[in-house]
mmCIF file of C-alpha atoms in Angstrom:
data_model
loop_
_atom_site.group_PDB
_atom_site.id
_atom_site.type_symbol
_atom_site.label_atom_id
_atom_site.label_comp_id
_atom_site.label_asym_id
_atom_site.label_seq_id
_atom_site.Cartn_x
_atom_site.Cartn_y
_atom_site.Cartn_z
ATOM 1 C CA UNK A 20 0.000 0.000 0.000
ATOM 2 C CA UNK A 21 1.257 3.508 -0.806
ATOM 3 C CA UNK A 22 0.124 6.945 0.181
ATOM 4 C CA UNK A 23 -2.449 8.294 -2.252
ATOM 5 C CA UNK A 24 -2.631 11.703 -3.937
ATOM 6 C CA UNK A 25 -0.077 13.784 -5.782
ATOM 7 C CA UNK A 26 3.632 13.815 -4.949
ATOM 8 C CA UNK A 27 3.137 17.133 -3.096
ATOM 9 C CA UNK A 28 0.269 15.649 -1.062
ATOM 10 C CA UNK A 29 2.350 12.586 -0.241
ATOM 11 C CA UNK A 30 5.265 14.778 0.896
ATOM 12 C CA UNK A 31 2.902 16.768 3.127
ATOM 13 C CA UNK A 32 1.495 13.565 4.619
ATOM 14 C CA UNK A 33 5.010 12.379 5.516
ATOM 15 C CA UNK A 34 5.760 15.714 7.201
ATOM 16 C CA UNK A 35 2.590 15.308 9.259
ATOM 17 C CA UNK A 36 3.680 11.835 10.380
ATOM 18 C CA UNK A 37 7.120 13.191 11.264
ATOM 19 C CA UNK A 38 5.576 16.020 13.290
ATOM 20 C CA UNK A 39 3.401 13.584 15.245
ATOM 21 C CA UNK A 40 6.440 11.406 15.991
ATOM 22 C CA UNK A 41 8.359 14.470 17.165
ATOM 23 C CA UNK A 42 5.445 15.489 19.426
ATOM 24 C CA UNK A 43 5.401 12.025 20.992
ATOM 25 C CA UNK A 44 9.150 12.212 21.552
ATOM 26 C CA UNK A 45 8.849 15.593 23.271
ATOM 27 C CA UNK A 46 5.990 14.329 25.451
ATOM 28 C CA UNK A 47 7.941 11.239 26.531
ATOM 29 C CA UNK A 48 11.052 13.306 27.183
ATOM 30 C CA UNK A 49 9.019 15.649 29.386
ATOM 31 C CA UNK A 50 7.776 12.687 31.409
ATOM 32 C CA UNK A 51 11.305 11.322 31.677
ATOM 33 C CA UNK A 52 12.518 14.648 33.101
ATOM 34 C CA UNK A 53 9.602 14.804 35.517
ATOM 35 C CA UNK A 54 10.246 11.336 36.914
ATOM 36 C CA UNK A 55 13.973 11.976 36.892
ATOM 37 C CA UNK A 56 13.483 15.022 39.103
ATOM 38 C CA UNK A 57 11.209 13.050 41.413
ATOM 39 C CA UNK A 58 13.829 10.311 41.642
ATOM 40 C CA UNK A 59 16.473 12.864 42.681
ATOM 41 C CA UNK A 60 14.170 14.387 45.287
ATOM 42 C CA UNK A 61 12.943 11.128 46.814
ATOM 43 C CA UNK A 62 15.700 8.716 45.943
ATOM 44 C CA UNK A 63 12.947 6.306 44.922
ATOM 45 C CA UNK A 64 13.800 3.435 42.623
ATOM 46 C CA UNK A 65 10.317 3.427 41.059
ATOM 47 C CA UNK A 66 10.669 6.998 39.802
ATOM 48 C CA UNK A 67 14.109 6.196 38.420
ATOM 49 C CA UNK A 68 12.735 3.195 36.516
ATOM 50 C CA UNK A 69 9.842 5.258 35.143
ATOM 51 C CA UNK A 70 12.314 7.931 34.006
ATOM 52 C CA UNK A 71 14.340 5.297 32.187
ATOM 53 C CA UNK A 72 11.236 3.818 30.494
ATOM 54 C CA UNK A 73 10.077 7.220 29.238
ATOM 55 C CA UNK A 74 13.602 8.210 28.164
ATOM 56 C CA UNK A 75 13.904 5.016 26.125
ATOM 57 C CA UNK A 76 10.495 5.595 24.556
ATOM 58 C CA UNK A 77 11.433 9.189 23.741
ATOM 59 C CA UNK A 78 14.549 8.042 21.924
ATOM 60 C CA UNK A 79 12.515 5.582 19.851
ATOM 61 C CA UNK A 80 10.126 8.358 18.814
ATOM 62 C CA UNK A 81 13.066 10.674 18.094
ATOM 63 C CA UNK A 82 14.634 8.138 15.735
ATOM 64 C CA UNK A 83 11.271 7.557 14.056
ATOM 65 C CA UNK A 84 10.867 11.323 13.625
ATOM 66 C CA UNK A 85 14.366 11.602 12.152
ATOM 67 C CA UNK A 86 13.654 8.794 9.667
ATOM 68 C CA UNK A 87 10.320 10.325 8.666
ATOM 69 C CA UNK A 88 11.811 13.828 8.382
ATOM 70 C CA UNK A 89 14.601 12.497 6.190
ATOM 71 C CA UNK A 90 12.051 10.836 3.921
ATOM 72 C CA UNK A 91 9.862 13.949 3.940
ATOM 73 C CA UNK A 92 12.761 16.082 2.674
ATOM 74 C CA UNK A 93 13.359 13.644 -0.166
ATOM 75 C CA UNK A 94 9.647 13.489 -0.916
ATOM 76 C CA UNK A 95 9.481 17.297 -1.058
ATOM 77 C CA UNK A 96 12.398 17.371 -3.479
ATOM 78 C CA UNK A 97 10.709 14.673 -5.563
ATOM 79 C CA UNK A 98 7.520 16.734 -5.627
ATOM 80 C CA UNK A 99 9.488 19.725 -6.877
ATOM 81 C CA UNK A 100 11.757 18.047 -9.418
ATOM 82 C CA UNK A 101 10.043 14.774 -10.401
ATOM 83 C CA UNK A 102 11.897 11.562 -11.181
ATOM 84 C CA UNK A 103 11.716 8.365 -9.186
ATOM 85 C CA UNK A 104 9.907 8.391 -5.841
ATOM 86 C CA UNK A 105 12.360 8.337 -2.911
ATOM 87 C CA UNK A 106 12.912 5.177 -0.900
ATOM 88 C CA UNK A 107 12.263 5.250 2.833
ATOM 89 C CA UNK A 108 15.140 2.800 3.271
ATOM 90 C CA UNK A 109 17.613 5.404 1.973
ATOM 91 C CA UNK A 110 17.117 7.328 5.213
ATOM 92 C CA UNK A 111 17.307 4.126 7.237
ATOM 93 C CA UNK A 112 20.687 3.339 5.689
ATOM 94 C CA UNK A 113 21.963 6.839 6.470
ATOM 95 C CA UNK A 114 20.788 6.518 10.080
ATOM 96 C CA UNK A 115 22.821 3.293 10.286
ATOM 97 C CA UNK A 116 25.918 5.099 8.999
ATOM 98 C CA UNK A 117 25.999 3.568 5.528
ATOM 99 C CA UNK A 118 24.487 3.821 2.054
ATOM 100 C CA UNK A 119 23.296 0.227 1.933
ATOM 101 C CA UNK A 120 20.735 -1.342 4.278
ATOM 102 C CA UNK A 121 17.844 -3.770 4.049
ATOM 103 C CA UNK A 122 14.902 -4.925 6.133
ATOM 104 C CA UNK A 123 13.567 -8.473 6.010
ATOM 105 C CA UNK A 124 10.171 -9.343 7.501
ATOM 106 C CA UNK A 125 9.344 -12.940 8.450
ATOM 107 C CA UNK A 126 6.315 -14.982 9.495
ATOM 108 C CA UNK A 127 5.991 -17.139 12.612
ATOM 109 C CA UNK A 128 7.940 -19.948 10.906
ATOM 110 C CA UNK A 129 10.751 -17.496 10.032
ATOM 111 C CA UNK A 130 9.917 -17.605 6.316
ATOM 112 C CA UNK A 131 10.819 -14.415 4.470
ATOM 113 C CA UNK A 132 7.562 -12.709 3.489
ATOM 114 C CA UNK A 133 8.629 -9.166 2.612
ATOM 115 C CA UNK A 134 11.750 -7.115 2.005
ATOM 116 C CA UNK A 135 12.762 -3.480 1.608
ATOM 117 C CA UNK A 136 16.163 -2.153 0.597
ATOM 118 C CA UNK A 137 18.010 1.107 0.021
ATOM 119 C CA UNK A 138 19.945 0.238 -3.130
ATOM 120 C CA UNK A 139 20.962 -2.448 -5.616
ATOM 121 C CA UNK A 140 23.623 -4.227 -3.510
ATOM 122 C CA UNK A 141 21.359 -4.529 -0.453
ATOM 123 C CA UNK A 142 18.507 -5.781 -2.636
ATOM 124 C CA UNK A 143 20.809 -8.362 -4.222
ATOM 125 C CA UNK A 144 22.074 -9.426 -0.783
ATOM 126 C CA UNK A 145 18.496 -10.034 0.341
ATOM 127 C CA UNK A 146 17.887 -12.148 -2.739
ATOM 128 C CA UNK A 147 20.968 -14.209 -1.896
ATOM 129 C CA UNK A 148 19.642 -14.991 1.583
ATOM 130 C CA UNK A 149 16.247 -15.909 0.193
ATOM 131 C CA UNK A 150 17.713 -18.108 -2.532
ATOM 132 C CA UNK A 151 20.491 -19.798 -0.540
ATOM 133 C CA UNK A 152 18.728 -20.096 2.816
ATOM 134 C CA UNK A 153 21.657 -18.676 4.772
ATOM 135 C CA UNK A 154 22.968 -15.284 5.756
ATOM 136 C CA UNK A 155 23.139 -12.613 8.482
ATOM 137 C CA UNK A 156 19.462 -11.604 8.594
ATOM 138 C CA UNK A 157 18.337 -15.233 8.924
ATOM 139 C CA UNK A 158 20.800 -15.806 11.771
ATOM 140 C CA UNK A 159 19.799 -12.562 13.523
ATOM 141 C CA UNK A 160 16.145 -13.657 13.445
ATOM 142 C CA UNK A 161 16.906 -17.211 14.561
ATOM 143 C CA UNK A 162 19.250 -16.258 17.422
ATOM 144 C CA UNK A 163 17.546 -12.938 18.245
ATOM 145 C CA UNK A 164 20.867 -11.176 18.618
ATOM 146 C CA UNK A 165 23.217 -9.015 16.569
ATOM 147 C CA UNK A 166 25.271 -10.763 13.891
ATOM 148 C CA UNK A 167 28.509 -9.224 12.624
ATOM 149 C CA UNK A 168 30.852 -10.594 9.999
ATOM 150 C CA UNK A 169 33.584 -9.455 7.652
ATOM 151 C CA UNK A 170 36.513 -10.882 5.723
ATOM 152 C CA UNK A 171 37.162 -14.578 6.273
ATOM 153 C CA UNK A 172 34.379 -14.794 8.862
ATOM 154 C CA UNK A 173 31.883 -13.798 6.177
ATOM 155 C CA UNK A 174 32.932 -16.633 3.863
ATOM 156 C CA UNK A 175 33.547 -19.216 6.600
ATOM 157 C CA UNK A 176 30.213 -18.687 8.334
ATOM 158 C CA UNK A 177 28.135 -18.736 5.121
ATOM 159 C CA UNK A 178 29.933 -20.767 2.398
ATOM 160 C CA UNK A 179 27.342 -19.859 -0.216
ATOM 161 C CA UNK A 180 26.251 -16.394 0.836
ATOM 162 C CA UNK A 181 29.681 -15.089 1.894
ATOM 163 C CA UNK A 182 31.556 -15.375 -1.433
ATOM 164 C CA UNK A 183 28.491 -14.199 -3.349
ATOM 165 C CA UNK A 184 28.142 -11.158 -1.063
ATOM 166 C CA UNK A 185 31.806 -10.331 -1.568
ATOM 167 C CA UNK A 186 31.117 -10.500 -5.292
ATOM 168 C CA UNK A 187 28.593 -7.693 -4.739
ATOM 169 C CA UNK A 188 31.298 -5.604 -3.087
ATOM 170 C CA UNK A 189 30.031 -6.322 0.441
ATOM 171 C CA UNK A 190 32.910 -6.831 2.864
ATOM 172 C CA UNK A 191 31.211 -6.023 6.170
ATOM 173 C CA UNK A 192 27.713 -6.817 7.415
ATOM 174 C CA UNK A 193 25.880 -6.102 10.658
ATOM 175 C CA UNK A 194 22.383 -7.543 11.160
ATOM 176 C CA UNK A 195 20.131 -7.075 14.176
ATOM 177 C CA UNK A 196 16.700 -8.571 14.923
ATOM 178 C CA UNK A 197 13.457 -6.595 14.788
ATOM 179 C CA UNK A 198 12.204 -7.672 18.208
ATOM 180 C CA UNK A 199 8.711 -6.943 19.451
ATOM 181 C CA UNK A 200 7.460 -7.603 22.988
ATOM 182 C CA UNK A 201 7.147 -11.368 22.554
ATOM 183 C CA UNK A 202 8.455 -12.231 19.088
ATOM 184 C CA UNK A 203 10.810 -11.298 16.269
ATOM 185 C CA UNK A 204 9.290 -9.912 13.069
ATOM 186 C CA UNK A 205 12.460 -9.785 11.000
ATOM 187 C CA UNK A 206 15.896 -8.211 10.799
ATOM 188 C CA UNK A 207 17.685 -5.040 9.749
ATOM 189 C CA UNK A 208 20.981 -5.540 7.926
ATOM 190 C CA UNK A 209 23.506 -2.744 7.382
ATOM 191 C CA UNK A 210 26.213 -3.386 4.795
ATOM 192 C CA UNK A 211 29.660 -1.791 4.822
ATOM 193 C CA UNK A 212 29.403 -0.990 8.550
ATOM 194 C CA UNK A 213 32.381 -1.754 10.752
ATOM 195 C CA UNK A 214 31.694 -4.234 13.543
ATOM 196 C CA UNK A 215 32.269 -2.092 16.616
ATOM 197 C CA UNK A 216 30.220 -1.329 19.704
ATOM 198 C CA UNK A 217 29.141 2.106 18.434
ATOM 199 C CA UNK A 218 27.867 0.790 15.102
ATOM 200 C CA UNK A 219 26.070 -2.111 16.766
ATOM 201 C CA UNK A 220 24.362 0.239 19.234
ATOM 202 C CA UNK A 221 23.331 2.615 16.434
ATOM 203 C CA UNK A 222 21.873 -0.073 14.169
ATOM 204 C CA UNK A 223 20.145 -1.720 17.134
ATOM 205 C CA UNK A 224 18.515 1.606 18.051
ATOM 206 C CA UNK A 225 17.322 2.110 14.463
ATOM 207 C CA UNK A 226 15.953 -1.453 14.386
ATOM 208 C CA UNK A 227 14.135 -0.905 17.694
ATOM 209 C CA UNK A 228 12.516 2.277 16.413
ATOM 210 C CA UNK A 229 11.564 0.642 13.108
ATOM 211 C CA UNK A 230 9.896 -2.240 14.933
ATOM 212 C CA UNK A 231 7.991 -0.337 17.601
ATOM 213 C CA UNK A 232 7.312 2.986 15.888
ATOM 214 C CA UNK A 233 7.313 2.396 12.136
ATOM 215 C CA UNK A 234 6.131 -1.179 11.559
ATOM 216 C CA UNK A 235 3.924 -1.751 14.611
ATOM 217 C CA UNK A 236 3.400 1.525 16.451
ATOM 218 C CA UNK A 237 1.483 4.765 16.139
ATOM 219 C CA UNK A 238 3.871 6.077 13.468
ATOM 220 C CA UNK A 239 3.416 2.968 11.299
ATOM 221 C CA UNK A 240 4.294 3.721 7.673
ATOM 222 C CA UNK A 241 1.965 2.320 4.977
ATOM 223 C CA UNK A 242 4.047 -0.139 2.977
ATOM 224 C CA UNK A 243 7.189 1.909 3.656
ATOM 225 C CA UNK A 244 5.822 4.335 1.048
ATOM 226 C CA UNK A 245 5.845 1.754 -1.710
ATOM 227 C CA UNK A 246 9.304 0.376 -0.959
ATOM 228 C CA UNK A 247 8.335 -3.129 0.187
ATOM 229 C CA UNK A 248 8.528 -6.236 -1.999
ATOM 230 C CA UNK A 249 6.092 -8.836 -0.684
ATOM 231 C CA UNK A 250 7.478 -11.769 -2.715
ATOM 232 C CA UNK A 251 3.950 -12.474 -3.952
ATOM 233 C CA UNK A 252 5.050 -12.916 -7.557
ATOM 234 C CA UNK A 253 7.739 -15.396 -6.535
ATOM 235 C CA UNK A 254 5.154 -17.643 -4.890
ATOM 236 C CA UNK A 255 2.822 -17.214 -7.849
ATOM 237 C CA UNK A 256 5.635 -18.344 -10.150
ATOM 238 C CA UNK A 257 6.362 -21.342 -7.909
ATOM 239 C CA UNK A 258 2.701 -22.345 -8.120
ATOM 240 C CA UNK A 259 2.777 -22.178 -11.909
ATOM 241 C CA UNK A 260 5.977 -24.238 -12.077
ATOM 242 C CA UNK A 261 4.460 -26.830 -9.720
ATOM 243 C CA UNK A 262 1.500 -27.228 -12.064
ATOM 244 C CA UNK A 263 3.681 -27.369 -15.192
ATOM 245 C CA UNK A 264 6.073 -29.968 -13.775
ATOM 246 C CA UNK A 265 3.673 -31.862 -11.521
ATOM 247 C CA UNK A 266 5.832 -31.314 -8.454
ATOM 248 C CA UNK A 267 5.309 -29.946 -4.948
ATOM 249 C CA UNK A 268 5.262 -26.172 -4.507
ATOM 250 C CA UNK A 269 8.296 -26.171 -2.158
ATOM 251 C CA UNK A 270 10.262 -28.059 -4.821
ATOM 252 C CA UNK A 271 9.064 -25.651 -7.486
ATOM 253 C CA UNK A 272 10.139 -22.707 -5.352
ATOM 254 C CA UNK A 273 13.624 -24.192 -5.061
ATOM 255 C CA UNK A 274 13.745 -24.488 -8.857
ATOM 256 C CA UNK A 275 12.857 -20.805 -9.214
ATOM 257 C CA UNK A 276 15.547 -19.888 -6.691
ATOM 258 C CA UNK A 277 18.124 -22.075 -8.430
ATOM 259 C CA UNK A 278 17.364 -20.478 -11.793
ATOM 260 C CA UNK A 279 17.759 -16.980 -10.360
ATOM 261 C CA UNK A 280 21.059 -17.902 -8.698
ATOM 262 C CA UNK A 281 22.373 -19.678 -11.802
ATOM 263 C CA UNK A 282 21.496 -16.749 -14.059
ATOM 264 C CA UNK A 283 22.722 -14.146 -11.518
ATOM 265 C CA UNK A 284 19.388 -12.355 -11.821
ATOM 266 C CA UNK A 285 17.031 -10.893 -9.192
ATOM 267 C CA UNK A 286 14.554 -13.572 -8.207
ATOM 268 C CA UNK A 287 11.705 -11.128 -8.721
ATOM 269 C CA UNK A 288 12.692 -10.688 -12.375
ATOM 270 C CA UNK A 289 12.837 -14.454 -12.918
ATOM 271 C CA UNK A 290 9.442 -14.872 -11.258
ATOM 272 C CA UNK A 291 7.965 -12.140 -13.448
ATOM 273 C CA UNK A 292 9.236 -13.884 -16.589
ATOM 274 C CA UNK A 293 7.623 -17.147 -15.444
ATOM 275 C CA UNK A 294 4.305 -15.514 -14.574
ATOM 276 C CA UNK A 295 4.171 -13.655 -17.888
ATOM 277 C CA UNK A 296 5.034 -16.769 -19.898
ATOM 278 C CA UNK A 297 8.488 -15.661 -21.073
ATOM 279 C CA UNK A 298 10.288 -18.436 -19.183
ATOM 280 C CA UNK A 299 9.530 -22.087 -18.457
ATOM 281 C CA UNK A 300 11.507 -24.317 -16.126
ATOM 282 C CA UNK A 301 12.163 -27.993 -16.566
#
């Protein structure tokens, strides 16, 4: 789903969302200061805990506001100059300290159901994980902790994904889970980010804000403004291949993945060719 209306109307709508996120941040920060003052006056642990809770919430809303404001500026420029609509993930990547970042959303069985990326390399890296069944985002979701890798670790940990990622020019990767209160809805991967404590803390904070304020919370963004790929066409293609070859859908899906990997093409493009009758497998 995307925001309706003209490009100018869409830009204005993003600014409104950013303003609401900023208001929530200011409100939470005010509460944090109030409880912080009470904690100093009384020495009470309860007030100190409440101050911490509201301070953490304020930071989440601040990050959400910064992401939305970044996208709003790009949307305003797009409205003025035309061209391709801006990607929300471009601002996410910048917040992570890089130009290349990707979000993967999963279902309860940890199957990849949707993706969003900032650029070509991050999109290709997501395809690799989906096709090969291994990689940093998958491990971050499974283990619910940050995953960092570079150099030999990248190739040793993921024998298929690692060398292929290096072929994309990716030498460093940091992936963190998108954790909600009682589950994990996916992962945020930042490419080209050095594996240090500062970078891990920054990407983790962005992931936390994305989960609670952009995907699930009051600042939830409709379809990341058109930047999400829901993999629907891939599954449609797998269904068609299953019918054509008389095989199970999971087997057909593996054939589609294998063809995309063998041809070094985005799996979405291969699926589109199958659905539109330009390509048959088997």
